[in-house]
Each structure stands twice: as C-alpha cells, then as structure tokens.
mmCIF file with all atom_site columns, C-alpha atoms in Angstrom:
data_model
loop_
_atom_site.group_PDB
_atom_site.id
_atom_site.type_symbol
_atom_site.label_atom_id
_atom_site.label_alt_id
_atom_site.label_comp_id
_atom_site.label_asym_id
_atom_site.label_entity_id
_atom_site.label_seq_id
_atom_site.pdbx_PDB_ins_code
_atom_site.Cartn_x
_atom_site.Cartn_y
_atom_site.Cartn_z
_atom_site.occupancy
_atom_site.B_iso_or_equiv
_atom_site.pdbx_formal_charge
_atom_site.auth_seq_id
_atom_site.auth_comp_id
_atom_site.auth_asym_id
_atom_site.auth_atom_id
_atom_site.pdbx_PDB_model_num
ATOM 1   C CA . PRO A 1 1   ? 120.749 17.016  57.653 1.00 41.00 ? 1   PRO A CA 1
ATOM 2   C CA . SER A 1 2   ? 123.073 17.090  60.600 1.00 44.00 ? 2   SER A CA 1
ATOM 3   C CA . LEU A 1 3   ? 122.890 14.107  62.901 1.00 49.00 ? 3   LEU A CA 1
ATOM 4   C CA . HIS A 1 4   ? 124.328 16.033  65.827 1.00 49.00 ? 4   HIS A CA 1
ATOM 5   C CA . ALA A 1 5   ? 122.317 17.248  68.759 1.00 48.00 ? 5   ALA A CA 1
ATOM 6   C CA . PRO A 1 6   ? 120.196 20.296  67.983 1.00 48.00 ? 6   PRO A CA 1
ATOM 7   C CA . SER A 1 7   ? 120.773 23.300  70.192 1.00 48.00 ? 7   SER A CA 1
ATOM 8   C CA . ARG A 1 8   ? 118.281 23.854  72.983 1.00 50.00 ? 8   ARG A CA 1
ATOM 9   C CA . ALA A 1 9   ? 116.798 26.711  70.976 1.00 49.00 ? 9   ALA A CA 1
ATOM 10  C CA . ALA A 1 10  ? 116.400 24.584  67.816 1.00 51.00 ? 10  ALA A CA 1
ATOM 11  C CA . PRO A 1 11  ? 112.932 23.237  67.125 1.00 60.00 ? 11  PRO A CA 1
ATOM 12  C CA . VAL A 1 12  ? 112.431 19.463  67.217 1.00 68.00 ? 12  VAL A CA 1
ATOM 13  C CA . ALA A 1 13  ? 108.978 19.274  65.698 1.00 88.00 ? 13  ALA A CA 1
ATOM 14  C CA . THR A 1 14  ? 109.515 17.638  62.307 1.00 93.00 ? 14  THR A CA 1
ATOM 15  C CA . PRO A 1 15  ? 110.348 13.964  61.802 1.00 95.00 ? 15  PRO A CA 1
ATOM 16  C CA . THR A 1 16  ? 113.758 15.047  60.458 1.00 94.00 ? 16  THR A CA 1
ATOM 17  C CA . GLN A 1 17  ? 114.447 17.150  63.545 1.00 93.00 ? 17  GLN A CA 1
ATOM 18  C CA . GLN A 1 18  ? 113.275 14.346  65.811 1.00 94.00 ? 18  GLN A CA 1
ATOM 19  C CA . ALA A 1 19  ? 115.471 11.841  63.930 1.00 96.00 ? 19  ALA A CA 1
ATOM 20  C CA . ALA A 1 20  ? 118.457 14.113  64.608 1.00 94.00 ? 20  ALA A CA 1
ATOM 21  C CA . LEU A 1 21  ? 117.513 14.094  68.287 1.00 94.00 ? 21  LEU A CA 1
ATOM 22  C CA . HIS A 1 22  ? 117.347 10.265  68.231 1.00 95.00 ? 22  HIS A CA 1
ATOM 23  C CA . ALA A 1 23  ? 120.808 10.171  66.641 1.00 96.00 ? 23  ALA A CA 1
ATOM 24  C CA . ALA A 1 24  ? 122.115 12.534  69.314 1.00 96.00 ? 24  ALA A CA 1
ATOM 25  C CA . LEU A 1 25  ? 120.745 10.198  71.979 1.00 96.00 ? 25  LEU A CA 1
ATOM 26  C CA . LEU A 1 26  ? 122.535 7.262   70.358 1.00 97.00 ? 26  LEU A CA 1
ATOM 27  C CA . ASP A 1 27  ? 125.721 9.364   70.331 1.00 96.00 ? 27  ASP A CA 1
ATOM 28  C CA . ARG A 1 28  ? 125.271 10.253  73.984 1.00 97.00 ? 28  ARG A CA 1
ATOM 29  C CA . LEU A 1 29  ? 124.731 6.601   74.910 1.00 96.00 ? 29  LEU A CA 1
ATOM 30  C CA . GLY A 1 30  ? 127.710 5.496   72.826 1.00 97.00 ? 30  GLY A CA 1
ATOM 31  C CA . VAL A 1 31  ? 125.567 3.308   70.577 1.00 97.00 ? 31  VAL A CA 1
ATOM 32  C CA . GLU A 1 32  ? 127.178 2.969   67.161 1.00 97.00 ? 32  GLU A CA 1
ATOM 33  C CA . ARG A 1 33  ? 124.637 0.617   65.569 1.00 97.00 ? 33  ARG A CA 1
ATOM 34  C CA . CYS A 1 34  ? 121.291 -0.743  66.701 1.00 97.00 ? 34  CYS A CA 1
ATOM 35  C CA . GLY A 1 35  ? 117.986 -2.220  65.728 1.00 97.00 ? 35  GLY A CA 1
ATOM 36  C CA . LEU A 1 36  ? 115.048 0.155   65.885 1.00 96.00 ? 36  LEU A CA 1
ATOM 37  C CA . VAL A 1 37  ? 111.500 -0.579  67.047 1.00 95.00 ? 37  VAL A CA 1
ATOM 38  C CA . CYS A 1 38  ? 108.813 2.032   66.474 1.00 94.00 ? 38  CYS A CA 1
ATOM 39  C CA . TRP A 1 39  ? 105.135 2.114   67.191 1.00 89.00 ? 39  TRP A CA 1
ATOM 40  C CA . SER A 1 40  ? 102.334 4.326   65.923 1.00 88.00 ? 40  SER A CA 1
ATOM 41  C CA . GLY A 1 41  ? 103.417 7.992   65.938 1.00 90.00 ? 41  GLY A CA 1
ATOM 42  C CA . GLY A 1 42  ? 107.056 6.969   66.355 1.00 93.00 ? 42  GLY A CA 1
ATOM 43  C CA . GLY A 1 43  ? 107.090 5.840   62.724 1.00 96.00 ? 43  GLY A CA 1
ATOM 44  C CA . PRO A 1 44  ? 107.993 9.072   60.906 1.00 97.00 ? 44  PRO A CA 1
ATOM 45  C CA . SER A 1 45  ? 111.036 9.984   63.002 1.00 96.00 ? 45  SER A CA 1
ATOM 46  C CA . SER A 1 46  ? 112.201 6.366   63.132 1.00 97.00 ? 46  SER A CA 1
ATOM 47  C CA . TYR A 1 47  ? 111.976 5.893   59.378 1.00 98.00 ? 47  TYR A CA 1
ATOM 48  C CA . GLN A 1 48  ? 113.749 9.223   58.953 1.00 97.00 ? 48  GLN A CA 1
ATOM 49  C CA . LEU A 1 49  ? 116.552 8.082   61.265 1.00 98.00 ? 49  LEU A CA 1
ATOM 50  C CA . ALA A 1 50  ? 116.942 4.903   59.195 1.00 98.00 ? 50  ALA A CA 1
ATOM 51  C CA . ILE A 1 51  ? 117.130 7.086   56.063 1.00 98.00 ? 51  ILE A CA 1
ATOM 52  C CA . ASP A 1 52  ? 119.540 9.650   57.517 1.00 97.00 ? 52  ASP A CA 1
ATOM 53  C CA . ALA A 1 53  ? 121.825 7.201   59.317 1.00 96.00 ? 53  ALA A CA 1
ATOM 54  C CA . PRO A 1 54  ? 121.798 3.949   57.343 1.00 96.00 ? 54  PRO A CA 1
ATOM 55  C CA . ASP A 1 55  ? 125.133 2.880   58.828 1.00 96.00 ? 55  ASP A CA 1
ATOM 56  C CA . ARG A 1 56  ? 123.683 3.073   62.358 1.00 97.00 ? 56  ARG A CA 1
ATOM 57  C CA . ILE A 1 57  ? 120.390 1.214   61.927 1.00 98.00 ? 57  ILE A CA 1
ATOM 58  C CA . SER A 1 58  ? 120.688 -2.552  61.412 1.00 98.00 ? 58  SER A CA 1
ATOM 59  C CA . ALA A 1 59  ? 116.943 -3.290  61.220 1.00 98.00 ? 59  ALA A CA 1
ATOM 60  C CA . VAL A 1 60  ? 113.571 -1.637  61.770 1.00 97.00 ? 60  VAL A CA 1
ATOM 61  C CA . VAL A 1 61  ? 110.479 -3.191  63.332 1.00 97.00 ? 61  VAL A CA 1
ATOM 62  C CA . ALA A 1 62  ? 107.487 -0.942  62.699 1.00 95.00 ? 62  ALA A CA 1
ATOM 63  C CA . ILE A 1 63  ? 104.356 -1.766  64.684 1.00 91.00 ? 63  ILE A CA 1
ATOM 64  C CA . ALA A 1 64  ? 101.244 -0.028  63.326 1.00 89.00 ? 64  ALA A CA 1
ATOM 65  C CA . ALA A 1 65  ? 103.532 2.894   62.537 1.00 93.00 ? 65  ALA A CA 1
ATOM 66  C CA . VAL A 1 66  ? 102.620 6.047   60.640 1.00 93.00 ? 66  VAL A CA 1
ATOM 67  C CA . SER A 1 67  ? 104.457 6.049   57.304 1.00 93.00 ? 67  SER A CA 1
ATOM 68  C CA . LYS A 1 68  ? 102.405 8.381   55.113 1.00 93.00 ? 68  LYS A CA 1
ATOM 69  C CA . PRO A 1 69  ? 100.177 11.440  55.595 1.00 93.00 ? 69  PRO A CA 1
ATOM 70  C CA . TYR A 1 70  ? 97.826  10.830  58.506 1.00 90.00 ? 70  TYR A CA 1
ATOM 71  C CA . THR A 1 71  ? 95.087  12.817  60.218 1.00 88.00 ? 71  THR A CA 1
ATOM 72  C CA . PHE A 1 72  ? 93.439  11.975  63.515 1.00 79.00 ? 72  PHE A CA 1
ATOM 73  C CA . GLU A 1 73  ? 89.752  11.090  63.292 1.00 76.00 ? 73  GLU A CA 1
ATOM 74  C CA . HIS A 1 74  ? 88.784  12.004  66.858 1.00 67.00 ? 74  HIS A CA 1
ATOM 75  C CA . PRO A 1 75  ? 91.432  14.389  68.228 1.00 60.00 ? 75  PRO A CA 1
ATOM 76  C CA . SER A 1 76  ? 89.242  15.624  71.087 1.00 65.00 ? 76  SER A CA 1
ATOM 77  C CA . GLU A 1 77  ? 88.912  12.090  72.520 1.00 66.00 ? 77  GLU A CA 1
ATOM 78  C CA . GLU A 1 78  ? 92.671  11.588  72.409 1.00 68.00 ? 78  GLU A CA 1
ATOM 79  C CA . ARG A 1 79  ? 93.319  14.990  73.997 1.00 67.00 ? 79  ARG A CA 1
ATOM 80  C CA . VAL A 1 80  ? 91.206  13.876  76.960 1.00 71.00 ? 80  VAL A CA 1
ATOM 81  C CA . LEU A 1 81  ? 93.324  10.730  77.394 1.00 71.00 ? 81  LEU A CA 1
ATOM 82  C CA . PHE A 1 82  ? 96.494  12.840  77.348 1.00 70.00 ? 82  PHE A CA 1
ATOM 83  C CA . SER A 1 83  ? 95.248  15.187  80.080 1.00 75.00 ? 83  SER A CA 1
ATOM 84  C CA . ARG A 1 84  ? 95.952  14.722  83.782 1.00 77.00 ? 84  ARG A CA 1
ATOM 85  C CA . PRO A 1 85  ? 92.320  13.851  84.534 1.00 79.00 ? 85  PRO A CA 1
ATOM 86  C CA . GLY A 1 86  ? 92.290  11.379  81.630 1.00 77.00 ? 86  GLY A CA 1
ATOM 87  C CA . ALA A 1 87  ? 95.460  9.686   82.856 1.00 78.00 ? 87  ALA A CA 1
ATOM 88  C CA . TRP A 1 88  ? 94.057  9.531   86.390 1.00 83.00 ? 88  TRP A CA 1
ATOM 89  C CA . LEU A 1 89  ? 90.784  8.053   85.142 1.00 83.00 ? 89  LEU A CA 1
ATOM 90  C CA . MET A 1 90  ? 92.514  5.381   83.056 1.00 82.00 ? 90  MET A CA 1
ATOM 91  C CA . LYS A 1 91  ? 94.777  4.443   85.986 1.00 83.00 ? 91  LYS A CA 1
ATOM 92  C CA . GLU A 1 92  ? 91.745  4.137   88.257 1.00 86.00 ? 92  GLU A CA 1
ATOM 93  C CA . LEU A 1 93  ? 89.891  2.045   85.671 1.00 85.00 ? 93  LEU A CA 1
ATOM 94  C CA . ALA A 1 94  ? 92.889  -0.257  85.234 1.00 85.00 ? 94  ALA A CA 1
ATOM 95  C CA . THR A 1 95  ? 93.116  -0.661  89.010 1.00 87.00 ? 95  THR A CA 1
ATOM 96  C CA . HIS A 1 96  ? 89.429  -1.022  89.910 1.00 90.00 ? 96  HIS A CA 1
ATOM 97  C CA . ALA A 1 97  ? 87.871  -2.345  86.697 1.00 90.00 ? 97  ALA A CA 1
ATOM 98  C CA . PRO A 1 98  ? 90.691  -4.194  84.947 1.00 89.00 ? 98  PRO A CA 1
ATOM 99  C CA . LYS A 1 99  ? 88.522  -6.434  82.784 1.00 91.00 ? 99  LYS A CA 1
ATOM 100 C CA . ALA A 1 100 ? 86.496  -3.448  81.542 1.00 89.00 ? 100 ALA A CA 1
ATOM 101 C CA . THR A 1 101 ? 89.786  -1.696  80.789 1.00 87.00 ? 101 THR A CA 1
ATOM 102 C CA . VAL A 1 102 ? 91.026  -4.677  78.755 1.00 88.00 ? 102 VAL A CA 1
ATOM 103 C CA . LYS A 1 103 ? 87.706  -4.741  76.892 1.00 87.00 ? 103 LYS A CA 1
ATOM 104 C CA . ALA A 1 104 ? 87.915  -1.006  76.168 1.00 83.00 ? 104 ALA A CA 1
ATOM 105 C CA . MET A 1 105 ? 91.504  -1.238  74.927 1.00 81.00 ? 105 MET A CA 1
ATOM 106 C CA . VAL A 1 106 ? 90.759  -4.222  72.665 1.00 80.00 ? 106 VAL A CA 1
ATOM 107 C CA . GLY A 1 107 ? 87.633  -2.537  71.317 1.00 76.00 ? 107 GLY A CA 1
ATOM 108 C CA . GLU A 1 108 ? 89.325  0.827   70.749 1.00 72.00 ? 108 GLU A CA 1
ATOM 109 C CA . GLU A 1 109 ? 92.357  -0.433  68.872 1.00 67.00 ? 109 GLU A CA 1
ATOM 110 C CA . GLY A 1 110 ? 90.587  -2.476  66.217 1.00 67.00 ? 110 GLY A CA 1
ATOM 111 C CA . ASP A 1 111 ? 87.384  -3.022  64.334 1.00 73.00 ? 111 ASP A CA 1
ATOM 112 C CA . LEU A 1 112 ? 86.681  -6.621  65.281 1.00 79.00 ? 112 LEU A CA 1
ATOM 113 C CA . GLY A 1 113 ? 83.100  -7.772  65.422 1.00 85.00 ? 113 GLY A CA 1
ATOM 114 C CA . ARG A 1 114 ? 81.356  -8.299  68.737 1.00 87.00 ? 114 ARG A CA 1
ATOM 115 C CA . ALA A 1 115 ? 82.069  -12.061 68.934 1.00 90.00 ? 115 ALA A CA 1
ATOM 116 C CA . GLU A 1 116 ? 85.705  -11.589 67.890 1.00 89.00 ? 116 GLU A CA 1
ATOM 117 C CA . THR A 1 117 ? 86.204  -8.834  70.429 1.00 87.00 ? 117 THR A CA 1
ATOM 118 C CA . LYS A 1 118 ? 84.658  -10.960 73.173 1.00 90.00 ? 118 LYS A CA 1
ATOM 119 C CA . ALA A 1 119 ? 86.924  -13.911 72.266 1.00 91.00 ? 119 ALA A CA 1
ATOM 120 C CA . LEU A 1 120 ? 90.034  -11.719 72.214 1.00 90.00 ? 120 LEU A CA 1
ATOM 121 C CA . VAL A 1 121 ? 89.163  -10.094 75.553 1.00 90.00 ? 121 VAL A CA 1
ATOM 122 C CA . HIS A 1 122 ? 88.704  -13.590 77.022 1.00 93.00 ? 122 HIS A CA 1
ATOM 123 C CA . GLN A 1 123 ? 92.059  -14.707 75.581 1.00 93.00 ? 123 GLN A CA 1
ATOM 124 C CA . VAL A 1 124 ? 93.851  -11.641 76.975 1.00 91.00 ? 124 VAL A CA 1
ATOM 125 C CA . TRP A 1 125 ? 92.129  -11.950 80.347 1.00 93.00 ? 125 TRP A CA 1
ATOM 126 C CA . GLU A 1 126 ? 92.984  -15.640 80.754 1.00 94.00 ? 126 GLU A CA 1
ATOM 127 C CA . ASP A 1 127 ? 96.705  -15.159 80.026 1.00 94.00 ? 127 ASP A CA 1
ATOM 128 C CA . GLU A 1 128 ? 98.183  -13.413 83.070 1.00 94.00 ? 128 GLU A CA 1
ATOM 129 C CA . ALA A 1 129 ? 101.266 -12.059 81.277 1.00 94.00 ? 129 ALA A CA 1
ATOM 130 C CA . THR A 1 130 ? 99.215  -10.657 78.396 1.00 91.00 ? 130 THR A CA 1
ATOM 131 C CA . ARG A 1 131 ? 96.600  -9.210  80.745 1.00 91.00 ? 131 ARG A CA 1
ATOM 132 C CA . ASP A 1 132 ? 99.285  -7.500  82.833 1.00 90.00 ? 132 ASP A CA 1
ATOM 133 C CA . TRP A 1 133 ? 100.953 -6.139  79.690 1.00 88.00 ? 133 TRP A CA 1
ATOM 134 C CA . VAL A 1 134 ? 97.673  -4.636  78.433 1.00 86.00 ? 134 VAL A CA 1
ATOM 135 C CA . LEU A 1 135 ? 96.962  -3.052  81.813 1.00 86.00 ? 135 LEU A CA 1
ATOM 136 C CA . ARG A 1 136 ? 100.488 -1.569  81.977 1.00 84.00 ? 136 ARG A CA 1
ATOM 137 C CA . TRP A 1 137 ? 100.139 -0.409  78.362 1.00 80.00 ? 137 TRP A CA 1
ATOM 138 C CA . VAL A 1 138 ? 97.295  1.880   79.447 1.00 78.00 ? 138 VAL A CA 1
ATOM 139 C CA . ALA A 1 139 ? 99.886  4.111   81.133 1.00 73.00 ? 139 ALA A CA 1
ATOM 140 C CA . THR A 1 140 ? 101.833 4.485   77.872 1.00 73.00 ? 140 THR A CA 1
ATOM 141 C CA . VAL A 1 141 ? 98.847  5.676   75.853 1.00 72.00 ? 141 VAL A CA 1
ATOM 142 C CA . THR A 1 142 ? 97.600  8.160   78.416 1.00 72.00 ? 142 THR A CA 1
ATOM 143 C CA . GLY A 1 143 ? 99.181  10.853  80.482 1.00 67.00 ? 143 GLY A CA 1
ATOM 144 C CA . HIS A 1 144 ? 100.610 14.287  79.974 1.00 67.00 ? 144 HIS A CA 1
ATOM 145 C CA . ARG A 1 145 ? 101.373 14.073  76.251 1.00 68.00 ? 145 ARG A CA 1
ATOM 146 C CA . THR A 1 146 ? 99.340  17.013  74.984 1.00 70.00 ? 146 THR A CA 1
ATOM 147 C CA . HIS A 1 147 ? 102.278 18.880  73.411 1.00 77.00 ? 147 HIS A CA 1
ATOM 148 C CA . GLY A 1 148 ? 103.487 15.786  71.582 1.00 79.00 ? 148 GLY A CA 1
ATOM 149 C CA . PHE A 1 149 ? 99.974  14.984  70.387 1.00 78.00 ? 149 PHE A CA 1
ATOM 150 C CA . ASP A 1 150 ? 99.470  18.534  69.126 1.00 81.00 ? 150 ASP A CA 1
ATOM 151 C CA . ASN A 1 151 ? 102.789 18.292  67.289 1.00 85.00 ? 151 ASN A CA 1
ATOM 152 C CA . ASP A 1 152 ? 101.763 14.966  65.723 1.00 87.00 ? 152 ASP A CA 1
ATOM 153 C CA . ARG A 1 153 ? 98.462  16.529  64.591 1.00 85.00 ? 153 ARG A CA 1
ATOM 154 C CA . ALA A 1 154 ? 100.422 19.367  62.982 1.00 89.00 ? 154 ALA A CA 1
ATOM 155 C CA . GLN A 1 155 ? 103.148 17.209  61.394 1.00 92.00 ? 155 GLN A CA 1
ATOM 156 C CA . PHE A 1 156 ? 101.458 13.987  60.280 1.00 92.00 ? 156 PHE A CA 1
ATOM 157 C CA . PRO A 1 157 ? 99.135  15.357  57.562 1.00 93.00 ? 157 PRO A CA 1
ATOM 158 C CA . ASP A 1 158 ? 102.270 16.416  55.661 1.00 93.00 ? 158 ASP A CA 1
ATOM 159 C CA . VAL A 1 159 ? 104.446 13.348  56.284 1.00 94.00 ? 159 VAL A CA 1
ATOM 160 C CA . ASP A 1 160 ? 106.518 12.790  53.168 1.00 95.00 ? 160 ASP A CA 1
ATOM 161 C CA . LEU A 1 161 ? 109.098 10.075  53.771 1.00 96.00 ? 161 LEU A CA 1
ATOM 162 C CA . ASP A 1 162 ? 111.455 8.665   51.156 1.00 96.00 ? 162 ASP A CA 1
ATOM 163 C CA . LEU A 1 163 ? 110.766 5.114   52.334 1.00 96.00 ? 163 LEU A CA 1
ATOM 164 C CA . GLY A 1 164 ? 112.605 3.709   49.318 1.00 96.00 ? 164 GLY A CA 1
ATOM 165 C CA . SER A 1 165 ? 115.801 5.086   50.862 1.00 97.00 ? 165 SER A CA 1
ATOM 166 C CA . VAL A 1 166 ? 115.519 2.896   53.973 1.00 97.00 ? 166 VAL A CA 1
ATOM 167 C CA . ARG A 1 167 ? 118.342 0.362   53.536 1.00 97.00 ? 167 ARG A CA 1
ATOM 168 C CA . ALA A 1 168 ? 117.866 -1.652  56.719 1.00 97.00 ? 168 ALA A CA 1
ATOM 169 C CA . PRO A 1 169 ? 115.587 -4.682  56.651 1.00 97.00 ? 169 PRO A CA 1
ATOM 170 C CA . VAL A 1 170 ? 112.116 -3.691  57.850 1.00 96.00 ? 170 VAL A CA 1
ATOM 171 C CA . LEU A 1 171 ? 109.541 -5.897  59.542 1.00 96.00 ? 171 LEU A CA 1
ATOM 172 C CA . LEU A 1 172 ? 106.102 -4.307  59.297 1.00 93.00 ? 172 LEU A CA 1
ATOM 173 C CA . VAL A 1 173 ? 103.632 -5.490  61.917 1.00 91.00 ? 173 VAL A CA 1
ATOM 174 C CA . HIS A 1 174 ? 100.132 -4.293  61.232 1.00 87.00 ? 174 HIS A CA 1
ATOM 175 C CA . ALA A 1 175 ? 96.616  -5.670  61.356 1.00 78.00 ? 175 ALA A CA 1
ATOM 176 C CA . ASP A 1 176 ? 93.957  -4.949  58.795 1.00 75.00 ? 176 ASP A CA 1
ATOM 177 C CA . THR A 1 177 ? 91.588  -4.542  61.746 1.00 69.00 ? 177 THR A CA 1
ATOM 178 C CA . ASP A 1 178 ? 93.532  -1.585  63.193 1.00 70.00 ? 178 ASP A CA 1
ATOM 179 C CA . SER A 1 179 ? 91.007  1.218   63.487 1.00 63.00 ? 179 SER A CA 1
ATOM 180 C CA . ASP A 1 180 ? 93.613  3.896   64.100 1.00 68.00 ? 180 ASP A CA 1
ATOM 181 C CA . VAL A 1 181 ? 96.747  4.043   61.950 1.00 68.00 ? 181 VAL A CA 1
#
C-alpha cells in the first residue's frame, strides 16, 4: 500500500488506510524514524504502520491495544460517553466528585475484586500526580468521538493483522484484569 497521504476524497476507515494517514503525518512533520506508542483502539493502525513502514518505526509500545478481531460488549454505554452530554457529565464529575470519578474509572477498566479496587483507588487518590493523570484521562476517553467509535465497531470484528511481519521490537503492556480489550 502507498504510504503517501490519501486524497481528501479517499476513505480512511481501515487500519491500512489509517496507517497510511499516520505515515503522511510523519512525512509532513519531517519525522524519518520514530518509536510508536499505541493504546486500545490505536493498536490496529499502529501495528499496520509498523508492518508497512518497518524502516520508519524503531519500536512499538502497545498498551492494552487491539491486535485481533474485537467486538464491543456494551456499545450503547460507550456511545453515551462519546456524546456531548456524556463528555459534559464526565467533566462535571471529575470537577465536583473527583474521588468518585477515580473510583468509577478504576472499576470500569478492570475486573478487580472489591478490596483490590478499594486499595487501588486509595493508592491513586493518595498520589497527587497519579490522581491528576486519571482525572485528566477522563477527557481522553469521552467527548465527541462518535464517528471514530462507529468506525472501530465496524472495523475491529474483522481485524486481520500480519503481526509476524512487525520487525520493530514490541513491548506489550496489558493486565489480565483488563475488562475491555
């Protein structure tokens, strides 16, 4: 596949098309070679970029990243978070009920038991830098992302990556308690 910028009329829905868009961004920024960090739904296009442009990607760090066919268990809940009202609500919760927000985020992103969740929430809450990071993270997982989410729902069940063709070193960061990916 071409690693040049797709035309404005060209679709950018598939991981291969998105990888070409990533490569075009690197071209535009004048970046010849870089390390790549991907998270969650960024996995397919990032792995594809590493496959398509092995000379440009020096390493990949994949954090709970999709790498095989994936379907969303509760798409209606996630659609709410990606709406304007959902983003507003999460911002208000983070501002006015920050500890409840931390608890919700910790509980939502894993399947820890009650005591483990309580201990982790306490640990996050007591460390100012970690607490602030979690509260800022809320803004990255909410907001007007409906089109991207719908595209992920359409693309991810058919993800078929040739992961054996990734030549860069890969660090996989994933927990067996992740209740999502």
